[in-house]
Amino acid sequence: MAIIVRLDVMLALRKMKSKELAAAIGISEQNLSQLRQGHVKGVRFETLDKICAALDCKPGDILDRDEDQSRNPVRILGTDGKKR
C-alpha cells in the first residue's frame, strides 16, 4: 500500500501558493514542503483538518491509497497528474 499525496494538485486548483497555505494553517513553509513531497511518516488530524478548511476540500481530495505494495509508502501526484 502507498499513500499518494495530491496537495500540489489542490493548491493549483485553488490558485494558492504554499506560502499562503502554510501561513493559513500555522505551520512552517519547510514543514508544508516536507508534507507536499511525501517526506513525512504521518500527519496530525488537526493539521489535515486545517489544510482541508483552507483549501475547501476533503481529506480524500489530497490523499489517496494505492494498494501496490511494491512502491514507496508515500508518493506524490504532481499537478500534471503524473506520479513522481
Short mmCIF file of C-alpha atoms in Angstrom, two decimals:
data_model
loop_
_atom_site.label_atom_id
_atom_site.label_comp_id
_atom_site.label_asym_id
_atom_site.label_seq_id
_atom_site.Cartn_x
_atom_site.Cartn_y
_atom_site.Cartn_z
CA MET A 1 0.00 0.00 0.00
CA ALA A 2 1.18 3.51 -0.79
CA ILE A 3 -0.30 6.84 0.23
CA ILE A 4 -0.45 9.32 -2.63
CA VAL A 5 -0.20 12.99 -1.67
CA ARG A 6 -2.05 15.32 -4.06
CA LEU A 7 -1.54 18.56 -2.18
CA ASP A 8 0.10 20.26 -5.19
CA VAL A 9 -2.97 19.47 -7.27
CA MET A 10 -5.32 21.13 -4.77
CA LEU A 11 -3.02 24.13 -4.38
CA ALA A 12 -3.05 24.60 -8.16
CA LEU A 13 -6.83 24.20 -8.37
CA ARG A 14 -7.31 26.78 -5.62
CA LYS A 15 -4.63 29.07 -7.11
CA MET A 16 -2.95 29.19 -3.72
CA LYS A 17 0.78 29.27 -3.03
CA SER A 18 2.42 27.01 -0.48
CA LYS A 19 3.49 30.05 1.50
CA GLU A 20 -0.14 31.18 1.78
CA LEU A 21 -1.32 27.75 2.89
CA ALA A 22 1.46 27.43 5.46
CA ALA A 23 0.50 30.81 6.95
CA ALA A 24 -3.21 29.93 6.91
CA ILE A 25 -2.74 26.67 8.80
CA GLY A 26 0.02 27.83 11.13
CA ILE A 27 2.94 25.62 10.11
CA SER A 28 6.30 26.49 8.64
CA GLU A 29 6.83 26.50 4.90
CA GLN A 30 9.52 23.87 5.42
CA ASN A 31 7.10 21.51 7.20
CA LEU A 32 4.49 22.01 4.50
CA SER A 33 7.14 21.32 1.86
CA GLN A 34 8.05 18.07 3.61
CA LEU A 35 4.39 17.05 3.58
CA ARG A 36 3.95 18.01 -0.07
CA GLN A 37 6.98 15.93 -1.03
CA GLY A 38 5.84 12.92 0.97
CA HIS A 39 8.83 13.10 3.32
CA VAL A 40 6.74 12.63 6.46
CA LYS A 41 5.65 9.48 8.24
CA GLY A 42 2.32 10.92 9.30
CA VAL A 43 0.16 13.97 9.64
CA ARG A 44 -1.94 15.03 12.62
CA PHE A 45 -5.69 15.06 12.11
CA GLU A 46 -5.70 18.64 13.37
CA THR A 47 -3.25 19.67 10.63
CA LEU A 48 -5.15 17.72 8.00
CA ASP A 49 -8.37 19.43 9.10
CA LYS A 50 -6.75 22.87 8.82
CA ILE A 51 -5.42 22.05 5.34
CA CYS A 52 -8.87 20.90 4.22
CA ALA A 53 -10.52 24.01 5.67
CA ALA A 54 -8.03 26.33 3.96
CA LEU A 55 -8.36 24.54 0.61
CA ASP A 56 -12.12 23.92 0.96
CA CYS A 57 -11.70 20.21 0.31
CA LYS A 58 -11.98 16.80 1.95
CA PRO A 59 -9.07 14.58 3.04
CA GLY A 60 -9.75 12.29 0.08
CA ASP A 61 -9.12 15.20 -2.27
CA ILE A 62 -5.48 15.44 -1.15
CA LEU A 63 -4.73 11.88 -0.02
CA ASP A 64 -5.29 8.60 -1.82
CA ARG A 65 -4.28 4.99 -1.33
CA ASP A 66 -2.61 2.72 -3.87
CA GLU A 67 -2.62 -0.96 -2.96
CA ASP A 68 0.51 -1.74 -5.00
CA GLN A 69 2.89 -2.63 -2.18
CA SER A 70 5.97 -2.70 -4.40
CA ARG A 71 6.10 1.09 -4.46
CA ASN A 72 7.21 3.66 -1.92
CA PRO A 73 4.88 4.03 1.07
CA VAL A 74 4.31 7.69 0.18
CA ARG A 75 4.11 9.06 -3.36
CA ILE A 76 3.31 12.46 -4.75
CA LEU A 77 0.94 13.20 -7.60
CA GLY A 78 2.01 16.34 -9.41
CA THR A 79 -0.18 18.99 -10.95
CA ASP A 80 0.24 17.27 -14.31
CA GLY A 81 -1.38 14.14 -12.87
CA LYS A 82 1.81 12.12 -13.20
CA LYS A 83 3.22 10.25 -10.24
CA ARG A 84 6.69 11.23 -9.02
#
